[in-house]
Amino acid sequence: MKPINLKMLLTAIAIPELVGLLSAVITGNIGDTYKSFEQPPLSPPGIIFPIVWVILYGLMGVASYIIFEERKASEENQKQALTFYGIQLAVNFIWPILFFKFEAYTLSVFVIILLLVLVIITALKFKEINTVAFWLMVPYIIWLLFATYLNIGVAVLN
Protein backbone atom coordinates (compact mmCIF):
# COMPACT_ATOMS: atom_id res chain seq x y z
CA MET A 1 0.00 0.00 0.00
CA LYS A 2 1.31 3.39 -1.01
CA PRO A 3 1.83 5.89 1.84
CA ILE A 4 -0.53 8.85 1.98
CA ASN A 5 0.87 12.08 0.61
CA LEU A 6 -0.55 14.30 3.36
CA LYS A 7 0.26 17.55 1.56
CA MET A 8 -1.58 16.40 -1.59
CA LEU A 9 -4.51 15.04 0.43
CA LEU A 10 -4.94 18.31 2.33
CA THR A 11 -4.66 20.26 -0.93
CA ALA A 12 -7.28 18.03 -2.55
CA ILE A 13 -9.64 18.63 0.38
CA ALA A 14 -8.88 22.35 0.55
CA ILE A 15 -9.71 22.98 -3.12
CA PRO A 16 -13.45 22.15 -2.96
CA GLU A 17 -13.74 23.63 0.53
CA LEU A 18 -12.30 26.93 -0.74
CA VAL A 19 -14.51 26.84 -3.83
CA GLY A 20 -17.54 26.50 -1.55
CA LEU A 21 -16.32 29.21 0.79
CA LEU A 22 -15.60 31.64 -2.04
CA SER A 23 -19.02 30.99 -3.56
CA ALA A 24 -20.66 31.61 -0.18
CA VAL A 25 -18.73 34.85 0.31
CA ILE A 26 -19.73 36.11 -3.15
CA THR A 27 -23.32 35.03 -2.57
CA GLY A 28 -23.67 37.00 0.62
CA ASN A 29 -26.16 36.33 3.39
CA ILE A 30 -27.51 32.95 2.34
CA GLY A 31 -29.29 32.35 5.65
CA ASP A 32 -31.54 35.40 5.39
CA THR A 33 -32.30 34.72 1.73
CA TYR A 34 -33.18 31.10 2.54
CA LYS A 35 -35.63 32.23 5.25
CA SER A 36 -37.23 34.82 2.96
CA PHE A 37 -38.82 32.58 0.35
CA GLU A 38 -41.63 30.04 0.34
CA GLN A 39 -40.10 26.62 0.86
CA PRO A 40 -41.34 23.24 -0.28
CA PRO A 41 -42.20 20.47 2.19
CA LEU A 42 -39.17 18.72 3.77
CA SER A 43 -37.05 21.88 3.63
CA PRO A 44 -34.46 21.54 6.41
CA PRO A 45 -33.42 24.36 8.74
CA GLY A 46 -30.83 26.65 7.16
CA ILE A 47 -28.06 25.56 9.55
CA ILE A 48 -28.05 22.11 7.94
CA PHE A 49 -26.70 23.36 4.60
CA PRO A 50 -23.22 24.58 5.64
CA ILE A 51 -22.69 21.44 7.75
CA VAL A 52 -23.65 19.13 4.89
CA TRP A 53 -21.62 21.05 2.32
CA VAL A 54 -18.45 21.04 4.43
CA ILE A 55 -18.75 17.25 4.72
CA LEU A 56 -19.53 16.77 1.02
CA TYR A 57 -16.66 19.01 -0.10
CA GLY A 58 -14.33 17.02 2.15
CA LEU A 59 -15.54 13.70 0.73
CA MET A 60 -15.17 14.88 -2.86
CA GLY A 61 -11.70 16.20 -2.07
CA VAL A 62 -10.65 12.81 -0.70
CA ALA A 63 -12.18 11.12 -3.76
CA SER A 64 -10.21 13.38 -6.10
CA TYR A 65 -7.02 12.64 -4.16
CA ILE A 66 -7.61 8.90 -4.54
CA ILE A 67 -8.06 9.33 -8.30
CA PHE A 68 -5.01 11.57 -8.59
CA GLU A 69 -2.82 9.10 -6.68
CA GLU A 70 -4.13 5.91 -8.33
CA ARG A 71 -1.21 4.46 -10.27
CA LYS A 72 -3.07 1.45 -11.72
CA ALA A 73 -5.22 3.72 -13.91
CA SER A 74 -4.19 5.04 -17.28
CA GLU A 75 -3.12 8.66 -17.34
CA GLU A 76 -5.87 9.37 -19.88
CA ASN A 77 -8.59 7.96 -17.58
CA GLN A 78 -7.27 9.97 -14.65
CA LYS A 79 -7.13 13.13 -16.72
CA GLN A 80 -10.68 12.62 -18.01
CA ALA A 81 -12.07 11.87 -14.52
CA LEU A 82 -10.34 14.86 -12.95
CA THR A 83 -11.44 17.12 -15.82
CA PHE A 84 -15.08 16.22 -15.15
CA TYR A 85 -14.40 16.74 -11.45
CA GLY A 86 -13.10 20.25 -12.15
CA ILE A 87 -16.03 21.10 -14.42
CA GLN A 88 -18.61 19.96 -11.87
CA LEU A 89 -16.79 21.94 -9.19
CA ALA A 90 -17.02 25.08 -11.37
CA VAL A 91 -20.76 24.53 -11.89
CA ASN A 92 -21.11 23.89 -8.16
CA PHE A 93 -19.47 27.27 -7.58
CA ILE A 94 -21.93 29.05 -9.89
CA TRP A 95 -25.17 27.48 -8.65
CA PRO A 96 -25.51 29.22 -5.23
CA ILE A 97 -24.61 32.57 -6.76
CA LEU A 98 -27.42 32.22 -9.29
CA PHE A 99 -29.86 30.87 -6.73
CA PHE A 100 -29.20 33.05 -3.68
CA LYS A 101 -27.54 36.23 -4.94
CA PHE A 102 -29.47 36.71 -8.17
CA GLU A 103 -32.59 34.79 -7.07
CA ALA A 104 -32.71 33.18 -10.52
CA TYR A 105 -34.66 30.19 -9.23
CA THR A 106 -35.78 28.82 -12.60
CA LEU A 107 -32.38 29.21 -14.24
CA SER A 108 -30.78 27.59 -11.21
CA VAL A 109 -33.01 24.52 -11.72
CA PHE A 110 -31.32 23.95 -15.08
CA VAL A 111 -27.89 24.59 -13.56
CA ILE A 112 -28.42 22.16 -10.68
CA ILE A 113 -29.67 19.48 -13.10
CA LEU A 114 -26.52 20.06 -15.17
CA LEU A 115 -24.50 19.80 -11.96
CA LEU A 116 -26.21 16.53 -11.04
CA VAL A 117 -25.46 15.06 -14.49
CA LEU A 118 -21.83 16.18 -14.27
CA VAL A 119 -21.42 14.71 -10.79
CA ILE A 120 -22.91 11.38 -11.91
CA ILE A 121 -20.52 11.31 -14.87
CA THR A 122 -17.63 12.21 -12.56
CA ALA A 123 -18.60 9.46 -10.11
CA LEU A 124 -18.81 6.90 -12.93
CA LYS A 125 -15.42 8.01 -14.26
CA PHE A 126 -14.06 7.66 -10.72
CA LYS A 127 -15.59 4.17 -10.48
CA GLU A 128 -13.61 3.09 -13.55
CA ILE A 129 -10.46 3.94 -11.60
CA ASN A 130 -11.28 3.28 -7.95
CA THR A 131 -14.54 2.13 -6.33
CA VAL A 132 -13.79 3.86 -3.02
CA ALA A 133 -13.58 7.20 -4.82
CA PHE A 134 -16.92 6.42 -6.47
CA TRP A 135 -18.61 5.65 -3.13
CA LEU A 136 -17.23 8.87 -1.64
CA MET A 137 -19.18 10.73 -4.35
CA VAL A 138 -22.50 8.94 -3.71
CA PRO A 139 -23.56 11.13 -0.73
CA TYR A 140 -22.99 14.17 -2.96
CA ILE A 141 -25.28 12.69 -5.62
CA ILE A 142 -27.97 11.92 -3.03
CA TRP A 143 -27.74 15.45 -1.62
CA LEU A 144 -27.93 16.97 -5.09
CA LEU A 145 -31.09 14.99 -5.80
CA PHE A 146 -32.62 16.48 -2.65
CA ALA A 147 -31.27 19.95 -3.48
CA THR A 148 -32.77 19.67 -6.97
CA TYR A 149 -36.16 18.92 -5.41
CA LEU A 150 -35.77 21.95 -3.11
CA ASN A 151 -34.68 24.18 -6.01
CA ILE A 152 -37.66 23.12 -8.12
CA GLY A 153 -39.94 23.69 -5.14
CA VAL A 154 -38.60 27.20 -4.56
CA ALA A 155 -38.87 28.00 -8.29
CA VAL A 156 -42.52 26.89 -8.32
CA LEU A 157 -43.50 28.56 -5.03
CA ASN A 158 -41.72 31.86 -5.61
JSON list of C-alpha atoms in Angstrom, two decimals:
[
{"chain": "A", "resi": 1, "resn": "MET", "atom": "CA", "xyz": [0.00, 0.00, 0.00]},
{"chain": "A", "resi": 2, "resn": "LYS", "atom": "CA", "xyz": [1.31, 3.39, -1.01]},
{"chain": "A", "resi": 3, "resn": "PRO", "atom": "CA", "xyz": [1.83, 5.89, 1.84]},
{"chain": "A", "resi": 4, "resn": "ILE", "atom": "CA", "xyz": [-0.53, 8.85, 1.98]},
{"chain": "A", "resi": 5, "resn": "ASN", "atom": "CA", "xyz": [0.87, 12.08, 0.61]},
{"chain": "A", "resi": 6, "resn": "LEU", "atom": "CA", "xyz": [-0.55, 14.30, 3.36]},
{"chain": "A", "resi": 7, "resn": "LYS", "atom": "CA", "xyz": [0.26, 17.55, 1.56]},
{"chain": "A", "resi": 8, "resn": "MET", "atom": "CA", "xyz": [-1.58, 16.40, -1.59]},
{"chain": "A", "resi": 9, "resn": "LEU", "atom": "CA", "xyz": [-4.51, 15.04, 0.43]},
{"chain": "A", "resi": 10, "resn": "LEU", "atom": "CA", "xyz": [-4.94, 18.31, 2.33]},
{"chain": "A", "resi": 11, "resn": "THR", "atom": "CA", "xyz": [-4.66, 20.26, -0.93]},
{"chain": "A", "resi": 12, "resn": "ALA", "atom": "CA", "xyz": [-7.28, 18.03, -2.55]},
{"chain": "A", "resi": 13, "resn": "ILE", "atom": "CA", "xyz": [-9.64, 18.63, 0.38]},
{"chain": "A", "resi": 14, "resn": "ALA", "atom": "CA", "xyz": [-8.88, 22.35, 0.55]},
{"chain": "A", "resi": 15, "resn": "ILE", "atom": "CA", "xyz": [-9.71, 22.98, -3.12]},
{"chain": "A", "resi": 16, "resn": "PRO", "atom": "CA", "xyz": [-13.45, 22.15, -2.96]},
{"chain": "A", "resi": 17, "resn": "GLU", "atom": "CA", "xyz": [-13.74, 23.63, 0.53]},
{"chain": "A", "resi": 18, "resn": "LEU", "atom": "CA", "xyz": [-12.30, 26.93, -0.74]},
{"chain": "A", "resi": 19, "resn": "VAL", "atom": "CA", "xyz": [-14.51, 26.84, -3.83]},
{"chain": "A", "resi": 20, "resn": "GLY", "atom": "CA", "xyz": [-17.54, 26.50, -1.55]},
{"chain": "A", "resi": 21, "resn": "LEU", "atom": "CA", "xyz": [-16.32, 29.21, 0.79]},
{"chain": "A", "resi": 22, "resn": "LEU", "atom": "CA", "xyz": [-15.60, 31.64, -2.04]},
{"chain": "A", "resi": 23, "resn": "SER", "atom": "CA", "xyz": [-19.02, 30.99, -3.56]},
{"chain": "A", "resi": 24, "resn": "ALA", "atom": "CA", "xyz": [-20.66, 31.61, -0.18]},
{"chain": "A", "resi": 25, "resn": "VAL", "atom": "CA", "xyz": [-18.73, 34.85, 0.31]},
{"chain": "A", "resi": 26, "resn": "ILE", "atom": "CA", "xyz": [-19.73, 36.11, -3.15]},
{"chain": "A", "resi": 27, "resn": "THR", "atom": "CA", "xyz": [-23.32, 35.03, -2.57]},
{"chain": "A", "resi": 28, "resn": "GLY", "atom": "CA", "xyz": [-23.67, 37.00, 0.62]},
{"chain": "A", "resi": 29, "resn": "ASN", "atom": "CA", "xyz": [-26.16, 36.33, 3.39]},
{"chain": "A", "resi": 30, "resn": "ILE", "atom": "CA", "xyz": [-27.51, 32.95, 2.34]},
{"chain": "A", "resi": 31, "resn": "GLY", "atom": "CA", "xyz": [-29.29, 32.35, 5.65]},
{"chain": "A", "resi": 32, "resn": "ASP", "atom": "CA", "xyz": [-31.54, 35.40, 5.39]},
{"chain": "A", "resi": 33, "resn": "THR", "atom": "CA", "xyz": [-32.30, 34.72, 1.73]},
{"chain": "A", "resi": 34, "resn": "TYR", "atom": "CA", "xyz": [-33.18, 31.10, 2.54]},
{"chain": "A", "resi": 35, "resn": "LYS", "atom": "CA", "xyz": [-35.63, 32.23, 5.25]},
{"chain": "A", "resi": 36, "resn": "SER", "atom": "CA", "xyz": [-37.23, 34.82, 2.96]},
{"chain": "A", "resi": 37, "resn": "PHE", "atom": "CA", "xyz": [-38.82, 32.58, 0.35]},
{"chain": "A", "resi": 38, "resn": "GLU", "atom": "CA", "xyz": [-41.63, 30.04, 0.34]},
{"chain": "A", "resi": 39, "resn": "GLN", "atom": "CA", "xyz": [-40.10, 26.62, 0.86]},
{"chain": "A", "resi": 40, "resn": "PRO", "atom": "CA", "xyz": [-41.34, 23.24, -0.28]},
{"chain": "A", "resi": 41, "resn": "PRO", "atom": "CA", "xyz": [-42.20, 20.47, 2.19]},
{"chain": "A", "resi": 42, "resn": "LEU", "atom": "CA", "xyz": [-39.17, 18.72, 3.77]},
{"chain": "A", "resi": 43, "resn": "SER", "atom": "CA", "xyz": [-37.05, 21.88, 3.63]},
{"chain": "A", "resi": 44, "resn": "PRO", "atom": "CA", "xyz": [-34.46, 21.54, 6.41]},
{"chain": "A", "resi": 45, "resn": "PRO", "atom": "CA", "xyz": [-33.42, 24.36, 8.74]},
{"chain": "A", "resi": 46, "resn": "GLY", "atom": "CA", "xyz": [-30.83, 26.65, 7.16]},
{"chain": "A", "resi": 47, "resn": "ILE", "atom": "CA", "xyz": [-28.06, 25.56, 9.55]},
{"chain": "A", "resi": 48, "resn": "ILE", "atom": "CA", "xyz": [-28.05, 22.11, 7.94]},
{"chain": "A", "resi": 49, "resn": "PHE", "atom": "CA", "xyz": [-26.70, 23.36, 4.60]},
{"chain": "A", "resi": 50, "resn": "PRO", "atom": "CA", "xyz": [-23.22, 24.58, 5.64]},
{"chain": "A", "resi": 51, "resn": "ILE", "atom": "CA", "xyz": [-22.69, 21.44, 7.75]},
{"chain": "A", "resi": 52, "resn": "VAL", "atom": "CA", "xyz": [-23.65, 19.13, 4.89]},
{"chain": "A", "resi": 53, "resn": "TRP", "atom": "CA", "xyz": [-21.62, 21.05, 2.32]},
{"chain": "A", "resi": 54, "resn": "VAL", "atom": "CA", "xyz": [-18.45, 21.04, 4.43]},
{"chain": "A", "resi": 55, "resn": "ILE", "atom": "CA", "xyz": [-18.75, 17.25, 4.72]},
{"chain": "A", "resi": 56, "resn": "LEU", "atom": "CA", "xyz": [-19.53, 16.77, 1.02]},
{"chain": "A", "resi": 57, "resn": "TYR", "atom": "CA", "xyz": [-16.66, 19.01, -0.10]},
{"chain": "A", "resi": 58, "resn": "GLY", "atom": "CA", "xyz": [-14.33, 17.02, 2.15]},
{"chain": "A", "resi": 59, "resn": "LEU", "atom": "CA", "xyz": [-15.54, 13.70, 0.73]},
{"chain": "A", "resi": 60, "resn": "MET", "atom": "CA", "xyz": [-15.17, 14.88, -2.86]},
{"chain": "A", "resi": 61, "resn": "GLY", "atom": "CA", "xyz": [-11.70, 16.20, -2.07]},
{"chain": "A", "resi": 62, "resn": "VAL", "atom": "CA", "xyz": [-10.65, 12.81, -0.70]},
{"chain": "A", "resi": 63, "resn": "ALA", "atom": "CA", "xyz": [-12.18, 11.12, -3.76]},
{"chain": "A", "resi": 64, "resn": "SER", "atom": "CA", "xyz": [-10.21, 13.38, -6.10]},
{"chain": "A", "resi": 65, "resn": "TYR", "atom": "CA", "xyz": [-7.02, 12.64, -4.16]},
{"chain": "A", "resi": 66, "resn": "ILE", "atom": "CA", "xyz": [-7.61, 8.90, -4.54]},
{"chain": "A", "resi": 67, "resn": "ILE", "atom": "CA", "xyz": [-8.06, 9.33, -8.30]},
{"chain": "A", "resi": 68, "resn": "PHE", "atom": "CA", "xyz": [-5.01, 11.57, -8.59]},
{"chain": "A", "resi": 69, "resn": "GLU", "atom": "CA", "xyz": [-2.82, 9.10, -6.68]},
{"chain": "A", "resi": 70, "resn": "GLU", "atom": "CA", "xyz": [-4.13, 5.91, -8.33]},
{"chain": "A", "resi": 71, "resn": "ARG", "atom": "CA", "xyz": [-1.21, 4.46, -10.27]},
{"chain": "A", "resi": 72, "resn": "LYS", "atom": "CA", "xyz": [-3.07, 1.45, -11.72]},
{"chain": "A", "resi": 73, "resn": "ALA", "atom": "CA", "xyz": [-5.22, 3.72, -13.91]},
{"chain": "A", "resi": 74, "resn": "SER", "atom": "CA", "xyz": [-4.19, 5.04, -17.28]},
{"chain": "A", "resi": 75, "resn": "GLU", "atom": "CA", "xyz": [-3.12, 8.66, -17.34]},
{"chain": "A", "resi": 76, "resn": "GLU", "atom": "CA", "xyz": [-5.87, 9.37, -19.88]},
{"chain": "A", "resi": 77, "resn": "ASN", "atom": "CA", "xyz": [-8.59, 7.96, -17.58]},
{"chain": "A", "resi": 78, "resn": "GLN", "atom": "CA", "xyz": [-7.27, 9.97, -14.65]},
{"chain": "A", "resi": 79, "resn": "LYS", "atom": "CA", "xyz": [-7.13, 13.13, -16.72]},
{"chain": "A", "resi": 80, "resn": "GLN", "atom": "CA", "xyz": [-10.68, 12.62, -18.01]},
{"chain": "A", "resi": 81, "resn": "ALA", "atom": "CA", "xyz": [-12.07, 11.87, -14.52]},
{"chain": "A", "resi": 82, "resn": "LEU", "atom": "CA", "xyz": [-10.34, 14.86, -12.95]},
{"chain": "A", "resi": 83, "resn": "THR", "atom": "CA", "xyz": [-11.44, 17.12, -15.82]},
{"chain": "A", "resi": 84, "resn": "PHE", "atom": "CA", "xyz": [-15.08, 16.22, -15.15]},
{"chain": "A", "resi": 85, "resn": "TYR", "atom": "CA", "xyz": [-14.40, 16.74, -11.45]},
{"chain": "A", "resi": 86, "resn": "GLY", "atom": "CA", "xyz": [-13.10, 20.25, -12.15]},
{"chain": "A", "resi": 87, "resn": "ILE", "atom": "CA", "xyz": [-16.03, 21.10, -14.42]},
{"chain": "A", "resi": 88, "resn": "GLN", "atom": "CA", "xyz": [-18.61, 19.96, -11.87]},
{"chain": "A", "resi": 89, "resn": "LEU", "atom": "CA", "xyz": [-16.79, 21.94, -9.19]},
{"chain": "A", "resi": 90, "resn": "ALA", "atom": "CA", "xyz": [-17.02, 25.08, -11.37]},
{"chain": "A", "resi": 91, "resn": "VAL", "atom": "CA", "xyz": [-20.76, 24.53, -11.89]},
{"chain": "A", "resi": 92, "resn": "ASN", "atom": "CA", "xyz": [-21.11, 23.89, -8.16]},
{"chain": "A", "resi": 93, "resn": "PHE", "atom": "CA", "xyz": [-19.47, 27.27, -7.58]},
{"chain": "A", "resi": 94, "resn": "ILE", "atom": "CA", "xyz": [-21.93, 29.05, -9.89]},
{"chain": "A", "resi": 95, "resn": "TRP", "atom": "CA", "xyz": [-25.17, 27.48, -8.65]},
{"chain": "A", "resi": 96, "resn": "PRO", "atom": "CA", "xyz": [-25.51, 29.22, -5.23]},
{"chain": "A", "resi": 97, "resn": "ILE", "atom": "CA", "xyz": [-24.61, 32.57, -6.76]},
{"chain": "A", "resi": 98, "resn": "LEU", "atom": "CA", "xyz": [-27.42, 32.22, -9.29]},
{"chain": "A", "resi": 99, "resn": "PHE", "atom": "CA", "xyz": [-29.86, 30.87, -6.73]},
{"chain": "A", "resi": 100, "resn": "PHE", "atom": "CA", "xyz": [-29.20, 33.05, -3.68]},
{"chain": "A", "resi": 101, "resn": "LYS", "atom": "CA", "xyz": [-27.54, 36.23, -4.94]},
{"chain": "A", "resi": 102, "resn": "PHE", "atom": "CA", "xyz": [-29.47, 36.71, -8.17]},
{"chain": "A", "resi": 103, "resn": "GLU", "atom": "CA", "xyz": [-32.59, 34.79, -7.07]},
{"chain": "A", "resi": 104, "resn": "ALA", "atom": "CA", "xyz": [-32.71, 33.18, -10.52]},
{"chain": "A", "resi": 105, "resn": "TYR", "atom": "CA", "xyz": [-34.66, 30.19, -9.23]},
{"chain": "A", "resi": 106, "resn": "THR", "atom": "CA", "xyz": [-35.78, 28.82, -12.60]},
{"chain": "A", "resi": 107, "resn": "LEU", "atom": "CA", "xyz": [-32.38, 29.21, -14.24]},
{"chain": "A", "resi": 108, "resn": "SER", "atom": "CA", "xyz": [-30.78, 27.59, -11.21]},
{"chain": "A", "resi": 109, "resn": "VAL", "atom": "CA", "xyz": [-33.01, 24.52, -11.72]},
{"chain": "A", "resi": 110, "resn": "PHE", "atom": "CA", "xyz": [-31.32, 23.95, -15.08]},
{"chain": "A", "resi": 111, "resn": "VAL", "atom": "CA", "xyz": [-27.89, 24.59, -13.56]},
{"chain": "A", "resi": 112, "resn": "ILE", "atom": "CA", "xyz": [-28.42, 22.16, -10.68]},
{"chain": "A", "resi": 113, "resn": "ILE", "atom": "CA", "xyz": [-29.67, 19.48, -13.10]},
{"chain": "A", "resi": 114, "resn": "LEU", "atom": "CA", "xyz": [-26.52, 20.06, -15.17]},
{"chain": "A", "resi": 115, "resn": "LEU", "atom": "CA", "xyz": [-24.50, 19.80, -11.96]},
{"chain": "A", "resi": 116, "resn": "LEU", "atom": "CA", "xyz": [-26.21, 16.53, -11.04]},
{"chain": "A", "resi": 117, "resn": "VAL", "atom": "CA", "xyz": [-25.46, 15.06, -14.49]},
{"chain": "A", "resi": 118, "resn": "LEU", "atom": "CA", "xyz": [-21.83, 16.18, -14.27]},
{"chain": "A", "resi": 119, "resn": "VAL", "atom": "CA", "xyz": [-21.42, 14.71, -10.79]},
{"chain": "A", "resi": 120, "resn": "ILE", "atom": "CA", "xyz": [-22.91, 11.38, -11.91]},
{"chain": "A", "resi": 121, "resn": "ILE", "atom": "CA", "xyz": [-20.52, 11.31, -14.87]},
{"chain": "A", "resi": 122, "resn": "THR", "atom": "CA", "xyz": [-17.63, 12.21, -12.56]},
{"chain": "A", "resi": 123, "resn": "ALA", "atom": "CA", "xyz": [-18.60, 9.46, -10.11]},
{"chain": "A", "resi": 124, "resn": "LEU", "atom": "CA", "xyz": [-18.81, 6.90, -12.93]},
{"chain": "A", "resi": 125, "resn": "LYS", "atom": "CA", "xyz": [-15.42, 8.01, -14.26]},
{"chain": "A", "resi": 126, "resn": "PHE", "atom": "CA", "xyz": [-14.06, 7.66, -10.72]},
{"chain": "A", "resi": 127, "resn": "LYS", "atom": "CA", "xyz": [-15.59, 4.17, -10.48]},
{"chain": "A", "resi": 128, "resn": "GLU", "atom": "CA", "xyz": [-13.61, 3.09, -13.55]},
{"chain": "A", "resi": 129, "resn": "ILE", "atom": "CA", "xyz": [-10.46, 3.94, -11.60]},
{"chain": "A", "resi": 130, "resn": "ASN", "atom": "CA", "xyz": [-11.28, 3.28, -7.95]},
{"chain": "A", "resi": 131, "resn": "THR", "atom": "CA", "xyz": [-14.54, 2.13, -6.33]},
{"chain": "A", "resi": 132, "resn": "VAL", "atom": "CA", "xyz": [-13.79, 3.86, -3.02]},
{"chain": "A", "resi": 133, "resn": "ALA", "atom": "CA", "xyz": [-13.58, 7.20, -4.82]},
{"chain": "A", "resi": 134, "resn": "PHE", "atom": "CA", "xyz": [-16.92, 6.42, -6.47]},
{"chain": "A", "resi": 135, "resn": "TRP", "atom": "CA", "xyz": [-18.61, 5.65, -3.13]},
{"chain": "A", "resi": 136, "resn": "LEU", "atom": "CA", "xyz": [-17.23, 8.87, -1.64]},
{"chain": "A", "resi": 137, "resn": "MET", "atom": "CA", "xyz": [-19.18, 10.73, -4.35]},
{"chain": "A", "resi": 138, "resn": "VAL", "atom": "CA", "xyz": [-22.50, 8.94, -3.71]},
{"chain": "A", "resi": 139, "resn": "PRO", "atom": "CA", "xyz": [-23.56, 11.13, -0.73]},
{"chain": "A", "resi": 140, "resn": "TYR", "atom": "CA", "xyz": [-22.99, 14.17, -2.96]},
{"chain": "A", "resi": 141, "resn": "ILE", "atom": "CA", "xyz": [-25.28, 12.69, -5.62]},
{"chain": "A", "resi": 142, "resn": "ILE", "atom": "CA", "xyz": [-27.97, 11.92, -3.03]},
{"chain": "A", "resi": 143, "resn": "TRP", "atom": "CA", "xyz": [-27.74, 15.45, -1.62]},
{"chain": "A", "resi": 144, "resn": "LEU", "atom": "CA", "xyz": [-27.93, 16.97, -5.09]},
{"chain": "A", "resi": 145, "resn": "LEU", "atom": "CA", "xyz": [-31.09, 14.99, -5.80]},
{"chain": "A", "resi": 146, "resn": "PHE", "atom": "CA", "xyz": [-32.62, 16.48, -2.65]},
{"chain": "A", "resi": 147, "resn": "ALA", "atom": "CA", "xyz": [-31.27, 19.95, -3.48]},
{"chain": "A", "resi": 148, "resn": "THR", "atom": "CA", "xyz": [-32.77, 19.67, -6.97]},
{"chain": "A", "resi": 149, "resn": "TYR", "atom": "CA", "xyz": [-36.16, 18.92, -5.41]},
{"chain": "A", "resi": 150, "resn": "LEU", "atom": "CA", "xyz": [-35.77, 21.95, -3.11]},
{"chain": "A", "resi": 151, "resn": "ASN", "atom": "CA", "xyz": [-34.68, 24.18, -6.01]},
{"chain": "A", "resi": 152, "resn": "ILE", "atom": "CA", "xyz": [-37.66, 23.12, -8.12]},
{"chain": "A", "resi": 153, "resn": "GLY", "atom": "CA", "xyz": [-39.94, 23.69, -5.14]},
{"chain": "A", "resi": 154, "resn": "VAL", "atom": "CA", "xyz": [-38.60, 27.20, -4.56]},
{"chain": "A", "resi": 155, "resn": "ALA", "atom": "CA", "xyz": [-38.87, 28.00, -8.29]},
{"chain": "A", "resi": 156, "resn": "VAL", "atom": "CA", "xyz": [-42.52, 26.89, -8.32]},
{"chain": "A", "resi": 157, "resn": "LEU", "atom": "CA", "xyz": [-43.50, 28.56, -5.03]},
{"chain": "A", "resi": 158, "resn": "ASN", "atom": "CA", "xyz": [-41.72, 31.86, -5.61]}
]
